[in-house]
Short mmCIF file of C-alpha atoms and ligand atoms in Angstrom, two decimals:
data_model
loop_
_atom_site.label_atom_id
_atom_site.label_comp_id
_atom_site.label_asym_id
_atom_site.label_seq_id
_atom_site.Cartn_x
_atom_site.Cartn_y
_atom_site.Cartn_z
CA UNK A 1 -23.63 3.82 -33.31
CA UNK A 2 -19.88 3.88 -33.97
CA UNK A 3 -17.21 1.61 -35.79
CA UNK A 4 -15.68 -0.59 -32.98
CA UNK A 5 -13.01 0.18 -30.94
CA UNK A 6 -10.00 -2.59 -30.82
CA UNK A 7 -8.95 -2.63 -27.30
CA UNK A 8 -5.69 -5.13 -26.83
CA UNK A 9 -4.98 -6.79 -23.11
CA UNK A 10 -2.25 -8.10 -22.64
CA UNK A 11 -1.72 -10.70 -19.72
CA UNK A 12 -4.84 -11.39 -20.31
CA UNK A 13 -5.15 -14.82 -18.59
CA UNK A 14 -4.02 -12.89 -15.56
CA UNK A 15 -6.30 -12.24 -12.04
CA UNK A 16 -6.12 -8.29 -13.17
CA UNK A 17 -7.08 -9.57 -16.96
CA UNK A 18 -10.10 -11.88 -15.77
CA UNK A 19 -11.50 -8.48 -13.30
CA UNK A 20 -10.74 -6.07 -16.15
CA UNK A 21 -12.41 -7.84 -19.52
CA UNK A 22 -15.85 -7.83 -18.35
CA UNK A 23 -15.90 -4.74 -17.16
CA UNK A 24 -14.41 -3.53 -20.98
CA UNK A 25 -16.70 -5.88 -22.53
CA UNK A 26 -19.74 -4.45 -20.43
CA UNK A 27 -19.23 -0.57 -21.77
CA UNK A 28 -17.36 0.60 -18.62
CA UNK A 29 -14.21 1.63 -20.22
CA UNK A 30 -15.24 3.59 -23.15
CA UNK A 31 -18.90 3.90 -22.74
CA UNK A 32 -22.22 2.80 -23.67
CA UNK A 33 -22.53 4.21 -26.91
CA UNK A 34 -19.06 2.46 -28.13
CA UNK A 35 -19.04 -1.33 -29.43
CA UNK A 36 -15.53 -2.76 -28.48
CA UNK A 37 -13.55 -5.50 -29.97
CA UNK A 38 -11.29 -7.33 -27.58
CA UNK A 39 -7.73 -8.54 -28.56
CA UNK A 40 -6.01 -10.55 -25.98
CA UNK A 41 -2.50 -11.29 -25.85
CA UNK A 42 -1.11 -14.13 -23.65
CA UNK A 43 2.15 -16.26 -23.50
CA UNK A 44 1.61 -19.49 -25.47
CA UNK A 45 1.34 -21.58 -22.03
CA UNK A 46 -1.90 -19.15 -21.26
CA UNK A 47 -3.76 -18.91 -24.18
CA UNK A 48 -6.09 -22.04 -23.20
CA UNK A 49 -6.93 -20.01 -20.19
CA UNK A 50 -7.25 -17.07 -22.06
CA UNK A 51 -9.73 -18.76 -24.30
CA UNK A 52 -11.91 -19.84 -21.21
CA UNK A 53 -12.44 -16.25 -20.38
CA UNK A 54 -13.46 -15.67 -23.89
CA UNK A 55 -15.85 -18.36 -23.80
CA UNK A 56 -17.53 -17.05 -20.52
CA UNK A 57 -17.27 -13.61 -22.48
CA UNK A 58 -19.74 -14.79 -25.06
CA UNK A 59 -22.21 -16.45 -22.04
CA UNK A 60 -22.63 -12.97 -20.54
CA UNK A 61 -24.14 -11.74 -24.46
CA UNK A 62 -22.66 -8.04 -23.86
CA UNK A 63 -24.40 -6.10 -26.39
CA UNK A 64 -21.54 -3.92 -27.22
CA UNK A 65 -18.94 -6.59 -27.66
CA UNK A 66 -18.49 -7.35 -31.23
CA UNK A 67 -15.88 -10.25 -30.39
CA UNK A 68 -12.70 -11.22 -28.81
CA UNK A 69 -9.54 -12.36 -30.49
CA UNK A 70 -6.85 -14.35 -28.72
CA UNK A 71 -3.22 -13.90 -29.98
CA UNK A 72 0.45 -15.35 -28.87
CA UNK A 73 2.32 -12.93 -31.00
CA UNK A 74 2.21 -9.29 -29.79
CA UNK A 75 2.54 -8.18 -33.88
CA UNK A 76 -1.01 -9.55 -34.28
CA UNK A 77 -2.55 -8.87 -30.85
CA UNK A 78 -1.63 -5.02 -31.53
CA UNK A 79 -2.28 -4.83 -35.15
CA UNK A 80 -5.13 -1.77 -35.76
CA UNK A 81 -5.44 -1.38 -31.75
CA UNK A 82 -6.83 1.89 -30.65
CA UNK A 83 -6.32 0.92 -26.65
CA UNK A 84 -3.43 -1.16 -25.42
CA UNK A 85 -3.71 -1.96 -22.03
CA UNK A 86 -0.47 -3.71 -21.20
CA UNK A 87 -0.89 -5.79 -17.76
CA UNK A 88 1.39 -8.65 -18.26
CA UNK A 89 4.57 -8.50 -17.00
CA UNK A 90 7.31 -10.73 -15.48
CA UNK A 91 6.66 -10.59 -11.74
CA UNK A 92 9.83 -10.61 -9.30
CA UNK A 93 10.61 -13.74 -8.11
CA UNK A 94 12.59 -14.76 -5.20
CA UNK A 95 16.40 -14.22 -5.38
CA UNK A 96 15.56 -11.88 -8.12
CA UNK A 97 17.73 -8.86 -8.31
CA UNK A 98 16.30 -5.34 -9.27
CA UNK A 99 18.64 -5.54 -12.40
CA UNK A 100 17.20 -8.78 -13.35
CA UNK A 101 13.48 -7.91 -13.24
CA UNK A 102 13.94 -4.70 -15.28
CA UNK A 103 16.01 -7.09 -18.20
CA UNK A 104 13.11 -9.47 -17.99
CA UNK A 105 10.44 -6.82 -18.36
CA UNK A 106 12.53 -5.14 -21.37
CA UNK A 107 11.92 -8.87 -23.07
CA UNK A 108 8.65 -8.17 -22.98
CA UNK A 109 7.85 -4.43 -23.42
CA UNK A 110 10.48 -3.81 -26.30
CA UNK A 111 8.98 -5.83 -28.91
CA UNK A 112 4.98 -4.98 -27.35
CA UNK A 113 6.64 -1.25 -28.10
CA UNK A 114 7.75 -2.28 -31.45
CA UNK A 115 4.37 -4.11 -32.25
CA UNK A 116 2.68 -0.90 -31.52
CA UNK A 117 4.43 1.31 -33.07
CA UNK A 118 4.45 -1.10 -36.21
CA UNK A 119 0.58 -1.53 -36.77
CA UNK A 120 -1.43 0.30 -33.92
CA UNK A 121 -3.80 2.89 -35.17
CA UNK A 122 -3.12 6.10 -35.63
CA UNK A 123 -5.09 6.85 -32.23
CA UNK A 124 -3.66 4.51 -30.29
CA UNK A 125 -3.49 4.94 -26.47
CA UNK A 126 -1.20 2.94 -24.13
CA UNK A 127 -1.53 2.26 -20.22
CA UNK A 128 0.60 0.35 -19.10
CA UNK A 129 -0.08 -1.58 -15.69
CA UNK A 130 2.48 -4.30 -15.37
CA UNK A 131 5.16 -3.62 -13.12
CA UNK A 132 7.34 -1.64 -12.68
CA UNK A 133 4.63 0.17 -14.27
CA UNK A 134 6.65 3.74 -15.55
CA UNK A 135 9.87 2.17 -16.64
CA UNK A 136 8.07 -0.39 -18.58
CA UNK A 137 6.41 2.20 -20.18
CA UNK A 138 9.34 4.04 -20.81
CA UNK A 139 11.10 1.01 -22.74
CA UNK A 140 7.88 0.49 -25.01
CA UNK A 141 7.41 4.15 -25.64
CA UNK A 142 11.13 3.96 -26.73
CA UNK A 143 10.72 1.34 -29.22
CA UNK A 144 7.86 3.21 -30.93
CA UNK A 145 9.41 6.20 -32.42
CA UNK A 146 6.18 7.05 -34.76
CA UNK A 147 4.19 7.05 -32.09
CA UNK A 148 3.70 10.71 -30.33
CA UNK A 149 5.58 10.15 -26.65
CA UNK A 150 2.52 11.22 -24.85
CA UNK A 151 0.34 8.10 -26.02
CA UNK A 152 2.27 5.68 -23.57
CA UNK A 153 1.44 6.18 -20.06
CA UNK A 154 1.90 4.07 -16.59
CA UNK A 155 -0.98 3.71 -14.29
CA UNK A 156 -0.88 5.63 -10.91
CA UNK A 157 -4.59 5.83 -10.76
CA UNK A 158 -5.19 3.08 -8.21
CA UNK A 159 -2.94 4.81 -5.57
CA UNK A 160 -4.99 8.05 -6.57
CA UNK A 161 -8.25 6.02 -5.68
CA UNK A 162 -6.57 4.96 -2.12
CA UNK A 163 -5.33 8.22 -1.56
CA UNK A 164 -8.79 9.69 -2.08
CA UNK A 165 -10.64 7.01 0.11
CA UNK A 166 -7.75 7.43 3.14
CA UNK A 167 -8.02 11.29 3.00
CA UNK A 168 -12.29 10.82 2.77
CA UNK A 169 -12.04 8.35 6.16
CA UNK A 170 -9.97 10.20 8.25
CA UNK A 171 -12.13 13.37 7.63
CA UNK A 172 -15.39 11.34 7.80
CA UNK A 173 -16.69 12.55 4.29
CA UNK A 174 -17.55 10.76 0.96
CA UNK A 175 -15.30 10.27 -1.34
CA UNK A 176 -16.81 12.62 -3.51
CA UNK A 177 -16.00 15.47 -1.08
CA UNK A 178 -12.19 15.08 -2.05
CA UNK A 179 -11.11 16.85 -5.14
CA UNK A 180 -7.83 17.27 -6.85
CA UNK A 181 -5.75 14.41 -5.32
CA UNK A 182 -2.35 14.23 -6.84
CA UNK A 183 0.20 11.16 -6.60
CA UNK A 184 3.23 12.56 -7.46
CA UNK A 185 6.62 9.86 -9.50
CA UNK A 186 6.91 6.63 -9.11
CA UNK A 187 4.00 3.84 -8.75
CA UNK A 188 6.60 2.08 -5.85
CA UNK A 189 6.57 2.47 -2.40
CA UNK A 190 8.41 6.03 -3.02
CA UNK A 191 5.29 7.68 -4.27
CA UNK A 192 4.27 10.36 -3.01
CA UNK A 193 0.45 11.45 -2.34
CA UNK A 194 0.19 15.15 -2.10
CA UNK A 195 -3.16 16.30 0.09
CA UNK A 196 -1.46 20.18 0.02
CA UNK A 197 -3.09 20.85 -3.42
CA UNK A 198 -6.34 18.88 -2.81
CA UNK A 199 -9.30 19.91 -1.58
CA UNK A 200 -12.20 19.08 0.99
CA UNK A 201 -15.35 20.56 0.20
CA UNK A 202 -13.80 23.56 -1.04
CA UNK A 203 -11.39 24.06 1.56
CA UNK A 204 -7.62 22.84 1.42
CA UNK A 205 -7.19 19.24 2.72
CA UNK A 206 -4.11 19.62 4.83
CA UNK A 207 -5.54 22.60 6.89
CA UNK A 208 -8.75 20.78 7.18
CA UNK A 209 -6.39 17.51 8.49
CA UNK A 210 -4.28 19.89 10.26
CA UNK A 211 -1.89 16.77 11.18
CA UNK A 212 1.31 16.61 9.69
CA UNK A 213 2.28 13.70 11.86
CA UNK A 214 -0.72 11.63 10.69
CA UNK A 215 0.38 12.45 7.30
CA UNK A 216 3.71 11.57 7.31
CA UNK A 217 3.44 8.44 9.49
CA UNK A 218 0.04 6.98 8.49
CA UNK A 219 -1.51 8.68 5.58
CA UNK A 220 1.74 8.30 2.94
CA UNK A 221 3.15 5.17 3.89
CA UNK A 222 -0.67 3.68 4.33
CA UNK A 223 -1.09 4.65 0.32
CA UNK A 224 2.17 3.70 -0.82
CA UNK A 225 2.63 0.22 0.81
CA UNK A 226 -1.43 -0.69 0.22
CA UNK A 227 -0.27 -3.14 -2.13
CA UNK A 228 1.70 -5.19 0.45
CA UNK A 229 -1.43 -4.87 2.48
CA UNK A 230 -3.85 -6.11 0.32
CA UNK A 231 -1.38 -8.95 -0.30
CA UNK A 232 -1.28 -9.90 3.31
CA UNK A 233 -5.03 -10.04 3.77
CA UNK A 234 -6.25 -11.75 0.55
CA UNK A 235 -3.35 -13.65 -0.27
CA UNK A 236 -2.88 -12.19 -3.60
CA UNK A 237 -2.12 -8.97 -4.99
CA UNK A 238 -4.69 -6.45 -5.90
CA UNK A 239 -6.50 -7.20 -9.10
CA UNK A 240 -10.13 -5.89 -9.15
CA UNK A 241 -9.30 -2.48 -7.69
CA UNK A 242 -6.23 -2.34 -9.99
CA UNK A 243 -8.78 -2.99 -13.05
CA UNK A 244 -10.86 -0.42 -12.09
CA UNK A 245 -7.97 1.98 -11.89
CA UNK A 246 -7.42 0.56 -15.34
CA UNK A 247 -10.92 1.77 -16.09
CA UNK A 248 -10.81 5.23 -14.68
CA UNK A 249 -7.52 5.87 -16.60
CA UNK A 250 -8.78 5.35 -20.04
CA UNK A 251 -12.36 6.27 -19.35
CA UNK A 252 -10.98 9.90 -18.30
CA UNK A 253 -8.24 10.35 -20.82
CA UNK A 254 -10.98 9.48 -23.64
CA UNK A 255 -14.08 10.93 -22.36
CA UNK A 256 -12.93 14.13 -19.82
CA UNK A 257 -12.10 15.33 -16.58
CA UNK A 258 -14.86 17.19 -14.43
CA UNK A 259 -14.30 21.24 -14.59
CA UNK A 260 -13.34 21.38 -10.75
CA UNK A 261 -11.04 18.08 -10.35
CA UNK A 262 -8.32 16.51 -11.86
CA UNK A 263 -6.82 12.69 -11.93
CA UNK A 264 -3.39 11.40 -11.56
CA UNK A 265 -1.54 9.73 -14.83
CA UNK A 266 2.19 8.46 -15.10
CA UNK A 267 2.85 10.36 -18.14
CA UNK A 268 6.34 11.37 -20.33
CA UNK A 269 7.57 14.74 -18.37
CA UNK A 270 8.16 17.87 -20.14
CA UNK A 271 9.87 19.10 -17.59
CA UNK A 272 7.62 20.47 -15.60
CA UNK A 273 7.78 20.63 -11.67
CA UNK A 274 11.36 19.81 -11.90
CA UNK A 275 10.79 16.39 -13.36
CA UNK A 276 13.75 15.64 -15.67
CA UNK A 277 12.00 15.46 -19.44
CA UNK A 278 11.12 12.10 -20.76
CA UNK A 279 10.91 10.40 -17.68
CA UNK A 280 7.25 8.90 -16.80
CA UNK A 281 6.27 10.17 -13.94
CA UNK A 282 2.62 10.57 -12.17
CA UNK A 283 1.70 14.02 -12.42
CA UNK A 284 -1.78 15.77 -11.66
CA UNK A 285 -3.71 15.73 -15.15
CA UNK A 286 -6.64 17.47 -16.56
CA UNK A 287 -8.52 15.44 -19.45
CA UNK A 288 -10.30 17.72 -22.59
CA UNK A 289 -10.94 16.26 -26.08
CA UNK A 290 -9.21 12.61 -25.84
CA UNK A 291 -5.94 14.79 -24.49
CA UNK A 292 -4.26 15.38 -21.21
CA UNK A 293 -2.47 18.33 -19.98
CA UNK A 294 -0.43 18.20 -17.08
CA UNK A 295 -1.85 20.66 -14.21
CA UNK A 296 0.33 24.13 -14.28
CA UNK A 297 1.16 26.43 -11.18
CA UNK A 298 0.80 24.21 -8.44
CA UNK A 299 2.66 25.26 -5.31
CA UNK A 300 4.93 22.69 -3.85
CA UNK A 301 6.18 23.21 -0.27
CA UNK A 302 8.85 22.04 2.02
CA UNK A 303 7.33 18.95 3.02
CA UNK A 304 6.00 18.16 -0.61
CA UNK A 305 9.46 18.86 -2.14
CA UNK A 306 12.07 16.27 -1.08
CA UNK A 307 9.45 13.72 -1.37
CA UNK A 308 8.45 14.26 -4.82
CA UNK A 309 12.03 14.64 -5.68
CA UNK A 310 13.00 11.39 -3.90
CA UNK A 311 10.52 9.42 -6.28
CA UNK A 312 11.88 11.12 -9.15
CA UNK A 313 15.32 10.07 -8.42
CA UNK A 314 14.01 6.65 -8.39
CA UNK A 315 12.62 6.83 -11.92
CA UNK A 316 16.00 8.13 -13.00
CA UNK A 317 17.88 5.59 -11.57
CA UNK A 318 15.60 2.77 -12.96
CA UNK A 319 15.62 4.88 -16.45
CA UNK A 320 19.71 4.60 -16.03
CA UNK A 321 19.66 0.78 -15.22
CA UNK A 322 17.74 -0.23 -18.34
CA UNK A 323 19.91 2.39 -20.65
CA UNK A 324 22.70 0.08 -19.22
CA UNK A 325 21.12 -2.79 -20.48
CA UNK A 326 20.10 -1.41 -23.44
CA UNK A 327 16.66 -0.94 -23.28
CA UNK A 328 15.98 2.28 -24.09
P1 NAX B 1 -0.94 -12.37 -13.13
O1 NAX B 1 0.31 -12.81 -12.68
O2 NAX B 1 -2.07 -12.88 -12.42
O3 NAX B 1 -1.08 -11.94 -14.62
C1 NAX B 1 -0.32 -11.97 -15.30
C2 NAX B 1 -0.36 -12.57 -16.72
O4 NAX B 1 0.51 -11.78 -17.85
C3 NAX B 1 -0.21 -14.12 -16.54
O5 NAX B 1 -1.63 -14.93 -17.18
C4 NAX B 1 1.11 -14.10 -17.61
O6 NAX B 1 1.07 -15.16 -18.59
C5 NAX B 1 0.77 -12.99 -18.37
N1 NAX B 1 2.15 -12.08 -19.36
C6 NAX B 1 3.44 -12.64 -18.94
N2 NAX B 1 4.49 -12.14 -19.95
C7 NAX B 1 3.46 -11.62 -20.78
C8 NAX B 1 3.89 -11.81 -22.46
N3 NAX B 1 5.00 -11.13 -22.91
N4 NAX B 1 2.78 -11.21 -22.90
C9 NAX B 1 1.38 -11.17 -22.59
N5 NAX B 1 1.26 -11.88 -21.40
C10 NAX B 1 2.08 -12.16 -20.66
O7 NAX B 1 -0.78 -11.14 -12.51
P2 NAX B 1 -1.29 -9.71 -11.94
O8 NAX B 1 -2.19 -9.89 -10.74
O9 NAX B 1 -2.52 -9.58 -13.24
O10 NAX B 1 -0.78 -8.41 -12.45
C11 NAX B 1 -0.26 -8.08 -13.75
C12 NAX B 1 0.52 -7.10 -13.40
O11 NAX B 1 0.13 -5.72 -12.61
C13 NAX B 1 1.75 -7.31 -12.46
O12 NAX B 1 3.04 -6.77 -13.26
C14 NAX B 1 1.57 -6.57 -11.41
O13 NAX B 1 2.52 -6.32 -10.26
C15 NAX B 1 0.89 -5.15 -11.66
N6 NAX B 1 0.21 -4.28 -11.18
C16 NAX B 1 0.20 -3.40 -11.45
C17 NAX B 1 -0.69 -1.97 -10.38
C18 NAX B 1 -0.44 -0.80 -10.98
O14 NAX B 1 -1.09 0.07 -10.11
N7 NAX B 1 0.21 -0.29 -11.69
C19 NAX B 1 -1.57 -2.55 -9.28
C20 NAX B 1 -1.59 -3.88 -9.23
C21 NAX B 1 -0.65 -5.04 -10.12
O15 NAX B 1 0.14 -5.07 -8.89
#
């Protein structure tokens, strides 16, 4: 068997952490041939809770789990890490302005970027889940100058998976019939789920739906506001589905996407589709040999263009705000 892969999870004692760690340890993140060593990062007040989770991990006797270490210092938590899942973030609390939120998260993602730069393994791959995910990823990336920029990604896979299911339900087909879904832009309410480049059983999905009003007034807002719908129903934000999406994101990045399909990832823009270079924006990507590539040559129609542009503009505004704060 292979040498163990070091997986660092921040916010390990949170609700996503609780749903995520057991799936990583069971082999679902990297596959059934790959042993993993977990490195959990928490703030000091939550270390005890993380220790409790580590006891439960022991009680599962997972064959692939080599061990679990818990830290409250990012430098130690990211030492030698191959996969870094940045889940812990500062939630928006009552009365907090957007600038305050960005600043509070800067206090988390700047030192974490520095720690990744200083100590992570050469092949480190970073996924930022904690919100605002795209801009937090931008902050971390800009403090890790020695790590290739493309290793910093943000999670839009939950949005992608949500969009697939909503489309499949509308067309009354299994989710496996839906291919080439794309989320463009920011992981926020401005995100744009694009069915014009999606396919259902080889046929254009927009054509199969043939209902622009449904797209504009039901599908797009339903996907973009699904997080709020979950909070309303559960009394807590998405956790198991977010953990599932994080597993999908890393698994596909490492193991590749199928020939006839692609996935959505927030990645540093290379200028494709008019997205300013360097912004961490969601794109359709294919993965092979452990690397992702932005799908090129897609048509962006008149329905899609302003929606993509609006979400990208929001990312540019967030970047400008964190720049003003000296965080990037
Ligand atoms: P919780 O509040 O349950 O857990 C967050 C954990 O992070 C807490 O245990 C806290 O102690 C820890 N933490 C805070 N600061 C830390 C630091 N500096 N270092 C290490 N740990 C730290 O939140 P949870 O529901 O698990 O959500 C985590 C994040 O995911 C939130 O920012 C949330 O908004 C975001 N989400 C992102 C999604 C996406 O699609 N990108 C979807 C789900 C989720 O909303």
